[in-house]
Amino acid sequence: MRVDVLTLFPAMFDGPLNTSILKRAQADGHLDAQVHDIRAYTTDKHHTCDDTPFGGGAGMVMKIAPLAAAIEAISATDERPPHVIYLTPDGTTLTQAIAQELRTQPRLMLICGHYEGIDERVRTRYVHQELSIGDYVLTGGELAALVVIDAVTRLLDGVISADSLAEESHSDSLLEYPHYTRPAVWQEMDIPAVLRSGDHGAIARWRRLQRLERTFQRRPDLLAHAQLDKHDRAFLRSLGWHDPLWTERPPRKHTPKPLPEPSSARHDTAE
Ligand code: 6GU
């Protein structure tokens, strides 16, 4: 996947893109990340990228010309048209499902806003999708763009083992089970005995129940989207969960149907 980032602060990407999995994904050819300085697309001698808002008000707005020139010039460097995303606190909140959708795009272009935002006409003309990373305000879109790059890159084929992705939090709307490694006893704290039993069936059942219990305790809202079988549901009900599919019916009373009248009786009163 190719990702072009448009920013006024390219240095913010240096550390994250050159560390750990994002670094390896690029070295292995899964990710081609290119960070572009919007200021390089200005034409005035002061390299102006912002201006005061029409109508007045606080703060500055990112000018249309440098951004539009950057979007068009960078788009044209590859025959694949990019899926253009603007990072903004008023966008759709990023979820694992959105990351899964973005993973299928051959090319993304991430536009990072600063100041009070960008000229609305850039959004109207060029932007396909607007994303936020949560309900709080950052100084700009750069950290959000890095969050998108990280969440999507780890889903690209070959970047992370399929096993690691299978049971992680949010992949199936359940949180993860707790993990332990050696030593088995640390400062008198033991690990759950079942994990040392060698009984793989029992371990899998324990982990499933841990995932269900954690999700119920910490993020009960997620349970509405999870695939739950009847055993999962019974366990969650035992914890106090209100099962939307469970209706406690009073035992049905057996009321015998009245016997049909003899046909002769009906014929007799027919006229
Ligand atoms: Cl995408 N940008 C800014 N400036 N703040 C944010 C955000 C984005 N997402 C959450 N807060």
PDB file of C-alpha atoms and ligand atoms in Angstrom:
ATOM      1  CA  MET A   1       0.000   0.000   0.000  1.00  0.00           C
ATOM      2  CA  ARG A   2       1.176   3.484  -0.815  1.00  0.00           C
ATOM      3  CA  VAL A   3       0.425   6.260   1.691  1.00  0.00           C
ATOM      4  CA  ASP A   4       1.095   9.929   0.943  1.00  0.00           C
ATOM      5  CA  VAL A   5       0.941  12.275   3.930  1.00  0.00           C
ATOM      6  CA  LEU A   6       0.476  16.025   3.430  1.00  0.00           C
ATOM      7  CA  THR A   7       1.602  18.034   6.441  1.00  0.00           C
ATOM      8  CA  LEU A   8       3.177  21.303   7.590  1.00  0.00           C
ATOM      9  CA  PHE A   9       5.258  19.296  10.106  1.00  0.00           C
ATOM     10  CA  PRO A  10       6.946  16.369   8.330  1.00  0.00           C
ATOM     11  CA  ALA A  11       9.398  15.899  11.221  1.00  0.00           C
ATOM     12  CA  MET A  12       6.547  14.552  13.367  1.00  0.00           C
ATOM     13  CA  PHE A  13       6.591  11.388  11.225  1.00  0.00           C
ATOM     14  CA  ASP A  14      10.326  10.641  11.467  1.00  0.00           C
ATOM     15  CA  GLY A  15      10.334   8.646  14.697  1.00  0.00           C
ATOM     16  CA  PRO A  16       7.132   6.620  14.270  1.00  0.00           C
ATOM     17  CA  LEU A  17       7.749   5.660  10.624  1.00  0.00           C
ATOM     18  CA  ASN A  18      11.333   4.604  11.363  1.00  0.00           C
ATOM     19  CA  THR A  19      10.625   2.380  14.361  1.00  0.00           C
ATOM     20  CA  SER A  20       9.456  -1.200  14.951  1.00  0.00           C
ATOM     21  CA  ILE A  21       6.670  -2.618  12.762  1.00  0.00           C
ATOM     22  CA  LEU A  22       6.150   0.466  10.580  1.00  0.00           C
ATOM     23  CA  LYS A  23       9.864   0.496   9.798  1.00  0.00           C
ATOM     24  CA  ARG A  24       9.856  -3.233   8.975  1.00  0.00           C
ATOM     25  CA  ALA A  25       6.662  -2.984   6.872  1.00  0.00           C
ATOM     26  CA  GLN A  26       8.403  -0.408   4.683  1.00  0.00           C
ATOM     27  CA  ALA A  27      11.672  -2.366   4.500  1.00  0.00           C
ATOM     28  CA  ASP A  28       9.689  -5.479   3.442  1.00  0.00           C
ATOM     29  CA  GLY A  29       7.774  -3.581   0.741  1.00  0.00           C
ATOM     30  CA  HIS A  30       4.293  -3.807   2.338  1.00  0.00           C
ATOM     31  CA  LEU A  31       4.092  -0.070   2.998  1.00  0.00           C
ATOM     32  CA  ASP A  32       5.389   2.799   0.867  1.00  0.00           C
ATOM     33  CA  ALA A  33       4.922   5.872   3.095  1.00  0.00           C
ATOM     34  CA  GLN A  34       5.852   9.260   1.652  1.00  0.00           C
ATOM     35  CA  VAL A  35       5.627  12.402   3.774  1.00  0.00           C
ATOM     36  CA  HIS A  36       5.269  15.699   1.905  1.00  0.00           C
ATOM     37  CA  ASP A  37       5.717  19.237   3.215  1.00  0.00           C
ATOM     38  CA  ILE A  38       2.742  21.368   2.119  1.00  0.00           C
ATOM     39  CA  ARG A  39       4.985  24.448   2.404  1.00  0.00           C
ATOM     40  CA  ALA A  40       6.973  23.226  -0.610  1.00  0.00           C
ATOM     41  CA  TYR A  41       3.870  23.924  -2.745  1.00  0.00           C
ATOM     42  CA  THR A  42       3.617  27.647  -1.894  1.00  0.00           C
ATOM     43  CA  THR A  43       4.521  30.218  -4.564  1.00  0.00           C
ATOM     44  CA  ASP A  44       5.033  33.399  -2.492  1.00  0.00           C
ATOM     45  CA  LYS A  45       8.400  34.338  -1.026  1.00  0.00           C
ATOM     46  CA  HIS A  46       7.201  33.922   2.581  1.00  0.00           C
ATOM     47  CA  HIS A  47       5.821  30.423   1.889  1.00  0.00           C
ATOM     48  CA  THR A  48       2.473  31.385   3.413  1.00  0.00           C
ATOM     49  CA  CYS A  49       0.213  28.448   4.227  1.00  0.00           C
ATOM     50  CA  ASP A  50      -2.421  30.134   6.440  1.00  0.00           C
ATOM     51  CA  ASP A  51      -4.621  33.214   6.380  1.00  0.00           C
ATOM     52  CA  THR A  52      -7.329  34.929   8.456  1.00  0.00           C
ATOM     53  CA  PRO A  53     -10.858  33.519   8.188  1.00  0.00           C
ATOM     54  CA  PHE A  54     -13.494  35.246   6.033  1.00  0.00           C
ATOM     55  CA  GLY A  55     -16.207  36.545   8.352  1.00  0.00           C
ATOM     56  CA  GLY A  56     -13.758  37.054  11.188  1.00  0.00           C
ATOM     57  CA  GLY A  57     -13.223  34.966  14.294  1.00  0.00           C
ATOM     58  CA  ALA A  58     -10.333  33.421  16.156  1.00  0.00           C
ATOM     59  CA  GLY A  59      -7.401  31.588  14.614  1.00  0.00           C
ATOM     60  CA  MET A  60      -6.130  30.996  11.122  1.00  0.00           C
ATOM     61  CA  VAL A  61      -7.263  28.812   8.231  1.00  0.00           C
ATOM     62  CA  MET A  62      -4.990  26.770   5.950  1.00  0.00           C
ATOM     63  CA  LYS A  63      -4.961  28.368   2.490  1.00  0.00           C
ATOM     64  CA  ILE A  64      -6.494  26.581  -0.448  1.00  0.00           C
ATOM     65  CA  ALA A  65      -3.744  27.100  -3.082  1.00  0.00           C
ATOM     66  CA  PRO A  66      -0.768  25.297  -1.494  1.00  0.00           C
ATOM     67  CA  LEU A  67      -2.974  22.386  -0.381  1.00  0.00           C
ATOM     68  CA  ALA A  68      -4.690  22.035  -3.761  1.00  0.00           C
ATOM     69  CA  ALA A  69      -1.330  22.209  -5.576  1.00  0.00           C
ATOM     70  CA  ALA A  70       0.117  19.550  -3.268  1.00  0.00           C
ATOM     71  CA  ILE A  71      -2.879  17.236  -3.651  1.00  0.00           C
ATOM     72  CA  GLU A  72      -2.851  17.484  -7.445  1.00  0.00           C
ATOM     73  CA  ALA A  73       0.924  17.210  -7.920  1.00  0.00           C
ATOM     74  CA  ILE A  74       1.323  14.291  -5.501  1.00  0.00           C
ATOM     75  CA  SER A  75      -1.752  12.469  -6.858  1.00  0.00           C
ATOM     76  CA  ALA A  76      -0.223  12.607 -10.356  1.00  0.00           C
ATOM     77  CA  THR A  77       3.007  10.842  -9.302  1.00  0.00           C
ATOM     78  CA  ASP A  78       1.248   7.459  -9.468  1.00  0.00           C
ATOM     79  CA  GLU A  79      -1.377   6.056 -11.845  1.00  0.00           C
ATOM     80  CA  ARG A  80      -3.475   4.869  -8.892  1.00  0.00           C
ATOM     81  CA  PRO A  81      -5.807   7.670  -7.736  1.00  0.00           C
ATOM     82  CA  PRO A  82      -5.523   8.000  -3.936  1.00  0.00           C
ATOM     83  CA  HIS A  83      -8.380   7.554  -1.459  1.00  0.00           C
ATOM     84  CA  VAL A  84      -8.161  11.002   0.146  1.00  0.00           C
ATOM     85  CA  ILE A  85      -8.688  11.271   3.920  1.00  0.00           C
ATOM     86  CA  TYR A  86      -8.774  14.492   5.925  1.00  0.00           C
ATOM     87  CA  LEU A  87      -7.939  14.091   9.615  1.00  0.00           C
ATOM     88  CA  THR A  88     -10.256  16.312  11.629  1.00  0.00           C
ATOM     89  CA  PRO A  89     -11.945  16.234  15.049  1.00  0.00           C
ATOM     90  CA  ASP A  90     -15.338  16.522  13.287  1.00  0.00           C
ATOM     91  CA  GLY A  91     -14.750  13.384  11.186  1.00  0.00           C
ATOM     92  CA  THR A  92     -16.078   9.854  11.712  1.00  0.00           C
ATOM     93  CA  THR A  93     -14.396   8.177  14.689  1.00  0.00           C
ATOM     94  CA  LEU A  94     -11.857   5.596  13.528  1.00  0.00           C
ATOM     95  CA  THR A  95     -12.788   1.992  14.379  1.00  0.00           C
ATOM     96  CA  GLN A  96     -11.236  -1.398  13.680  1.00  0.00           C
ATOM     97  CA  ALA A  97     -13.939  -1.915  11.013  1.00  0.00           C
ATOM     98  CA  ILE A  98     -12.820   1.276   9.236  1.00  0.00           C
ATOM     99  CA  ALA A  99      -9.177   0.171   9.470  1.00  0.00           C
ATOM    100  CA  GLN A 100     -10.243  -3.139   7.838  1.00  0.00           C
ATOM    101  CA  GLU A 101     -11.913  -1.238   4.992  1.00  0.00           C
ATOM    102  CA  LEU A 102      -8.904   1.046   4.460  1.00  0.00           C
ATOM    103  CA  ARG A 103      -6.564  -1.942   4.308  1.00  0.00           C
ATOM    104  CA  THR A 104      -8.098  -2.836   0.910  1.00  0.00           C
ATOM    105  CA  GLN A 105      -7.151   0.527  -0.666  1.00  0.00           C
ATOM    106  CA  PRO A 106      -4.061   0.454  -2.880  1.00  0.00           C
ATOM    107  CA  ARG A 107      -3.270   4.082  -2.089  1.00  0.00           C
ATOM    108  CA  LEU A 108      -4.210   6.527   0.670  1.00  0.00           C
ATOM    109  CA  MET A 109      -3.585  10.257   0.884  1.00  0.00           C
ATOM    110  CA  LEU A 110      -3.744  11.675   4.419  1.00  0.00           C
ATOM    111  CA  ILE A 111      -4.228  15.420   4.800  1.00  0.00           C
ATOM    112  CA  CYS A 112      -3.215  16.876   8.152  1.00  0.00           C
ATOM    113  CA  GLY A 113      -4.921  20.097   9.180  1.00  0.00           C
ATOM    114  CA  HIS A 114      -3.560  22.706  11.555  1.00  0.00           C
ATOM    115  CA  TYR A 115      -4.775  25.978  13.075  1.00  0.00           C
ATOM    116  CA  GLU A 116      -8.590  26.136  12.923  1.00  0.00           C
ATOM    117  CA  GLY A 117      -8.620  23.800   9.919  1.00  0.00           C
ATOM    118  CA  ILE A 118      -8.472  23.927   6.142  1.00  0.00           C
ATOM    119  CA  ASP A 119     -10.496  25.929   3.616  1.00  0.00           C
ATOM    120  CA  GLU A 120     -13.822  24.091   3.261  1.00  0.00           C
ATOM    121  CA  ARG A 121     -13.487  24.013  -0.528  1.00  0.00           C
ATOM    122  CA  VAL A 122     -10.555  21.585  -0.277  1.00  0.00           C
ATOM    123  CA  ARG A 123     -12.858  19.207   1.550  1.00  0.00           C
ATOM    124  CA  THR A 124     -15.609  19.642  -1.032  1.00  0.00           C
ATOM    125  CA  ARG A 125     -13.331  19.179  -4.039  1.00  0.00           C
ATOM    126  CA  TYR A 126     -10.812  16.524  -2.995  1.00  0.00           C
ATOM    127  CA  VAL A 127     -11.672  14.706   0.234  1.00  0.00           C
ATOM    128  CA  HIS A 128     -13.384  11.281   0.156  1.00  0.00           C
ATOM    129  CA  GLN A 129     -13.464  10.561   3.888  1.00  0.00           C
ATOM    130  CA  GLU A 130     -13.000  12.542   7.119  1.00  0.00           C
ATOM    131  CA  LEU A 131     -11.659  10.746  10.173  1.00  0.00           C
ATOM    132  CA  SER A 132     -11.184  11.616  13.833  1.00  0.00           C
ATOM    133  CA  ILE A 133      -9.389   9.401  16.368  1.00  0.00           C
ATOM    134  CA  GLY A 134     -11.606  10.266  19.339  1.00  0.00           C
ATOM    135  CA  ASP A 135     -13.488  12.946  21.197  1.00  0.00           C
ATOM    136  CA  TYR A 136     -10.659  15.239  22.274  1.00  0.00           C
ATOM    137  CA  VAL A 137      -8.746  17.962  20.441  1.00  0.00           C
ATOM    138  CA  LEU A 138      -5.170  17.616  19.155  1.00  0.00           C
ATOM    139  CA  THR A 139      -2.968  20.451  17.887  1.00  0.00           C
ATOM    140  CA  GLY A 140      -3.123  19.013  14.382  1.00  0.00           C
ATOM    141  CA  GLY A 141      -3.916  15.939  12.302  1.00  0.00           C
ATOM    142  CA  GLU A 142      -0.378  14.471  12.348  1.00  0.00           C
ATOM    143  CA  LEU A 143      -0.760  12.178  15.355  1.00  0.00           C
ATOM    144  CA  ALA A 144      -4.138  11.066  14.021  1.00  0.00           C
ATOM    145  CA  ALA A 145      -2.574  10.303  10.614  1.00  0.00           C
ATOM    146  CA  LEU A 146       0.053   8.178  12.357  1.00  0.00           C
ATOM    147  CA  VAL A 147      -2.680   6.327  14.219  1.00  0.00           C
ATOM    148  CA  VAL A 148      -4.425   5.569  10.908  1.00  0.00           C
ATOM    149  CA  ILE A 149      -1.150   4.436   9.292  1.00  0.00           C
ATOM    150  CA  ASP A 150      -0.336   2.178  12.248  1.00  0.00           C
ATOM    151  CA  ALA A 151      -3.823   0.645  12.540  1.00  0.00           C
ATOM    152  CA  VAL A 152      -3.995  -0.062   8.785  1.00  0.00           C
ATOM    153  CA  THR A 153      -0.397  -1.204   8.208  1.00  0.00           C
ATOM    154  CA  ARG A 154      -0.553  -3.957  10.809  1.00  0.00           C
ATOM    155  CA  LEU A 155      -3.548  -5.399   8.896  1.00  0.00           C
ATOM    156  CA  LEU A 156      -1.687  -5.615   5.567  1.00  0.00           C
ATOM    157  CA  ASP A 157      -0.887  -9.181   4.460  1.00  0.00           C
ATOM    158  CA  GLY A 158       2.501 -10.312   5.753  1.00  0.00           C
ATOM    159  CA  VAL A 159       3.036  -7.549   8.314  1.00  0.00           C
ATOM    160  CA  ILE A 160       1.757  -9.421  11.391  1.00  0.00           C
ATOM    161  CA  SER A 161       0.962 -13.134  11.779  1.00  0.00           C
ATOM    162  CA  ALA A 162      -2.671 -14.087  11.209  1.00  0.00           C
ATOM    163  CA  ASP A 163      -2.721 -15.778  14.666  1.00  0.00           C
ATOM    164  CA  SER A 164      -1.861 -12.511  16.392  1.00  0.00           C
ATOM    165  CA  LEU A 165      -4.688 -10.703  14.627  1.00  0.00           C
ATOM    166  CA  ALA A 166      -7.299 -13.396  15.271  1.00  0.00           C
ATOM    167  CA  GLU A 167      -7.949 -13.046  18.995  1.00  0.00           C
ATOM    168  CA  GLU A 168      -6.987  -9.450  19.686  1.00  0.00           C
ATOM    169  CA  SER A 169      -9.251  -6.822  21.210  1.00  0.00           C
ATOM    170  CA  HIS A 170     -11.840  -5.358  18.819  1.00  0.00           C
ATOM    171  CA  SER A 171     -11.181  -7.885  16.030  1.00  0.00           C
ATOM    172  CA  ASP A 172     -14.449  -9.648  16.937  1.00  0.00           C
ATOM    173  CA  SER A 173     -15.954  -7.099  19.344  1.00  0.00           C
ATOM    174  CA  LEU A 174     -14.519  -8.870  22.400  1.00  0.00           C
ATOM    175  CA  LEU A 175     -11.571  -7.703  24.495  1.00  0.00           C
ATOM    176  CA  GLU A 176      -8.523  -9.916  24.938  1.00  0.00           C
ATOM    177  CA  TYR A 177      -8.011 -12.542  27.634  1.00  0.00           C
ATOM    178  CA  PRO A 178      -5.193 -11.871  30.169  1.00  0.00           C
ATOM    179  CA  HIS A 179      -1.663 -12.966  29.261  1.00  0.00           C
ATOM    180  CA  TYR A 180       1.102 -14.397  31.476  1.00  0.00           C
ATOM    181  CA  THR A 181       4.687 -15.465  30.945  1.00  0.00           C
ATOM    182  CA  ARG A 182       7.469 -16.806  33.174  1.00  0.00           C
ATOM    183  CA  PRO A 183       8.033 -16.864  36.093  1.00  0.00           C
ATOM    184  CA  ALA A 184       4.862 -18.740  37.136  1.00  0.00           C
ATOM    185  CA  VAL A 185       5.153 -17.200  40.628  1.00  0.00           C
ATOM    186  CA  TRP A 186       6.309 -13.609  41.007  1.00  0.00           C
ATOM    187  CA  GLN A 187       6.317 -11.935  44.437  1.00  0.00           C
ATOM    188  CA  GLU A 188       3.805 -14.524  45.654  1.00  0.00           C
ATOM    189  CA  MET A 189       1.526 -13.780  42.704  1.00  0.00           C
ATOM    190  CA  ASP A 190       0.555 -17.028  40.955  1.00  0.00           C
ATOM    191  CA  ILE A 191      -0.838 -17.503  37.481  1.00  0.00           C
ATOM    192  CA  PRO A 192      -4.222 -19.209  36.859  1.00  0.00           C
ATOM    193  CA  ALA A 193      -3.665 -22.957  37.355  1.00  0.00           C
ATOM    194  CA  VAL A 194      -5.513 -23.917  34.161  1.00  0.00           C
ATOM    195  CA  LEU A 195      -2.748 -22.303  32.049  1.00  0.00           C
ATOM    196  CA  ARG A 196      -0.268 -24.901  33.376  1.00  0.00           C
ATOM    197  CA  SER A 197      -2.661 -27.854  33.082  1.00  0.00           C
ATOM    198  CA  GLY A 198      -1.729 -28.759  29.502  1.00  0.00           C
ATOM    199  CA  ASP A 199      -5.463 -29.199  28.815  1.00  0.00           C
ATOM    200  CA  HIS A 200      -5.847 -27.162  25.628  1.00  0.00           C
ATOM    201  CA  GLY A 201      -9.632 -27.472  25.592  1.00  0.00           C
ATOM    202  CA  ALA A 202      -9.877 -26.196  29.167  1.00  0.00           C
ATOM    203  CA  ILE A 203      -7.468 -23.340  28.378  1.00  0.00           C
ATOM    204  CA  ALA A 204      -9.494 -22.297  25.326  1.00  0.00           C
ATOM    205  CA  ARG A 205     -12.737 -22.339  27.378  1.00  0.00           C
ATOM    206  CA  TRP A 206     -11.135 -20.341  30.214  1.00  0.00           C
ATOM    207  CA  ARG A 207      -9.835 -17.751  27.761  1.00  0.00           C
ATOM    208  CA  ARG A 208     -13.239 -17.429  26.104  1.00  0.00           C
ATOM    209  CA  LEU A 209     -14.890 -16.819  29.492  1.00  0.00           C
ATOM    210  CA  GLN A 210     -12.195 -14.272  30.406  1.00  0.00           C
ATOM    211  CA  ARG A 211     -12.822 -12.387  27.155  1.00  0.00           C
ATOM    212  CA  LEU A 212     -16.571 -12.378  27.795  1.00  0.00           C
ATOM    213  CA  GLU A 213     -16.219 -11.297  31.432  1.00  0.00           C
ATOM    214  CA  ARG A 214     -13.721  -8.511  30.630  1.00  0.00           C
ATOM    215  CA  THR A 215     -15.869  -7.191  27.827  1.00  0.00           C
ATOM    216  CA  PHE A 216     -18.963  -7.245  30.061  1.00  0.00           C
ATOM    217  CA  GLN A 217     -17.115  -5.412  32.856  1.00  0.00           C
ATOM    218  CA  ARG A 218     -15.190  -2.860  30.773  1.00  0.00           C
ATOM    219  CA  ARG A 219     -16.993  -2.383  27.448  1.00  0.00           C
ATOM    220  CA  PRO A 220     -20.522  -3.834  27.689  1.00  0.00           C
ATOM    221  CA  ASP A 221     -21.445  -1.725  24.633  1.00  0.00           C
ATOM    222  CA  LEU A 222     -19.276  -4.036  22.483  1.00  0.00           C
ATOM    223  CA  LEU A 223     -21.352  -7.134  23.323  1.00  0.00           C
ATOM    224  CA  ALA A 224     -24.141  -5.904  21.034  1.00  0.00           C
ATOM    225  CA  HIS A 225     -21.816  -6.512  18.038  1.00  0.00           C
ATOM    226  CA  ALA A 226     -20.163  -9.782  19.171  1.00  0.00           C
ATOM    227  CA  GLN A 227     -20.946 -13.244  17.812  1.00  0.00           C
ATOM    228  CA  LEU A 228     -22.181 -15.062  20.920  1.00  0.00           C
ATOM    229  CA  ASP A 229     -23.335 -18.678  21.101  1.00  0.00           C
ATOM    230  CA  LYS A 230     -25.822 -19.979  23.667  1.00  0.00           C
ATOM    231  CA  HIS A 231     -23.022 -20.930  26.108  1.00  0.00           C
ATOM    232  CA  ASP A 232     -21.522 -17.422  25.881  1.00  0.00           C
ATOM    233  CA  ARG A 233     -24.961 -15.916  26.493  1.00  0.00           C
ATOM    234  CA  ALA A 234     -25.720 -18.148  29.466  1.00  0.00           C
ATOM    235  CA  PHE A 235     -22.352 -17.232  31.039  1.00  0.00           C
ATOM    236  CA  LEU A 236     -22.911 -13.509  30.475  1.00  0.00           C
ATOM    237  CA  ARG A 237     -26.423 -13.732  31.951  1.00  0.00           C
ATOM    238  CA  SER A 238     -24.883 -15.370  35.040  1.00  0.00           C
ATOM    239  CA  LEU A 239     -22.759 -12.193  35.414  1.00  0.00           C
ATOM    240  CA  GLY A 240     -25.865  -9.997  35.272  1.00  0.00           C
ATOM    241  CA  TRP A 241     -25.868  -9.155  31.565  1.00  0.00           C
ATOM    242  CA  HIS A 242     -29.230  -8.353  30.045  1.00  0.00           C
ATOM    243  CA  ASP A 243     -29.469 -10.694  27.052  1.00  0.00           C
ATOM    244  CA  PRO A 244     -31.507  -8.934  24.344  1.00  0.00           C
ATOM    245  CA  LEU A 245     -32.475 -12.344  22.888  1.00  0.00           C
ATOM    246  CA  TRP A 246     -33.590 -13.808  26.229  1.00  0.00           C
ATOM    247  CA  THR A 247     -37.227 -13.330  27.141  1.00  0.00           C
ATOM    248  CA  GLU A 248     -38.246 -14.967  30.369  1.00  0.00           C
ATOM    249  CA  ARG A 249     -41.681 -16.411  29.592  1.00  0.00           C
ATOM    250  CA  PRO A 250     -44.113 -17.479  32.313  1.00  0.00           C
ATOM    251  CA  PRO A 251     -44.789 -21.230  32.024  1.00  0.00           C
ATOM    252  CA  ARG A 252     -47.551 -21.592  29.475  1.00  0.00           C
ATOM    253  CA  LYS A 253     -50.853 -22.838  30.889  1.00  0.00           C
ATOM    254  CA  HIS A 254     -52.389 -25.646  28.929  1.00  0.00           C
ATOM    255  CA  THR A 255     -55.778 -24.435  27.784  1.00  0.00           C
ATOM    256  CA  PRO A 256     -57.528 -27.155  25.740  1.00  0.00           C
ATOM    257  CA  LYS A 257     -59.183 -25.971  22.549  1.00  0.00           C
ATOM    258  CA  PRO A 258     -62.967 -26.236  22.659  1.00  0.00           C
ATOM    259  CA  LEU A 259     -64.197 -29.211  20.670  1.00  0.00           C
ATOM    260  CA  PRO A 260     -65.804 -28.292  17.339  1.00  0.00           C
ATOM    261  CA  GLU A 261     -69.539 -28.399  17.374  1.00  0.00           C
ATOM    262  CA  PRO A 262     -71.068 -31.415  15.657  1.00  0.00           C
ATOM    263  CA  SER A 263     -71.634 -30.557  11.960  1.00  0.00           C
ATOM    264  CA  SER A 264     -75.347 -31.399  12.195  1.00  0.00           C
ATOM    265  CA  ALA A 265     -75.866 -28.574  14.763  1.00  0.00           C
ATOM    266  CA  ARG A 266     -74.435 -26.016  12.314  1.00  0.00           C
ATOM    267  CA  HIS A 267     -76.567 -27.241   9.443  1.00  0.00           C
ATOM    268  CA  ASP A 268     -79.680 -27.054  11.597  1.00  0.00           C
ATOM    269  CA  THR A 269     -79.245 -23.303  12.297  1.00  0.00           C
ATOM    270  CA  ALA A 270     -78.016 -22.372   8.792  1.00  0.00           C
ATOM    271  CA  GLU A 271     -81.240 -20.722   7.644  1.00  0.00           C
TER     272      GLU A 271
HETATM  273 CL1  6GU B   1      -8.027  13.859  13.304  1.00  0.00          CL
HETATM  274  N1  6GU B   1      -7.383  16.132  14.491  1.00  0.00           N
HETATM  275  C1  6GU B   1      -7.316  16.927  15.547  1.00  0.00           C
HETATM  276  N2  6GU B   1      -6.778  18.151  15.409  1.00  0.00           N
HETATM  277  N3  6GU B   1      -7.772  16.582  16.748  1.00  0.00           N
HETATM  278  C2  6GU B   1      -8.293  15.360  16.860  1.00  0.00           C
HETATM  279  C3  6GU B   1      -8.389  14.460  15.806  1.00  0.00           C
HETATM  280  C4  6GU B   1      -7.929  14.897  14.599  1.00  0.00           C
HETATM  281  N4  6GU B   1      -8.981  13.342  16.231  1.00  0.00           N
HETATM  282  C5  6GU B   1      -9.232  13.533  17.509  1.00  0.00           C
HETATM  283  N5  6GU B   1      -8.829  14.745  17.900  1.00  0.00           N
END
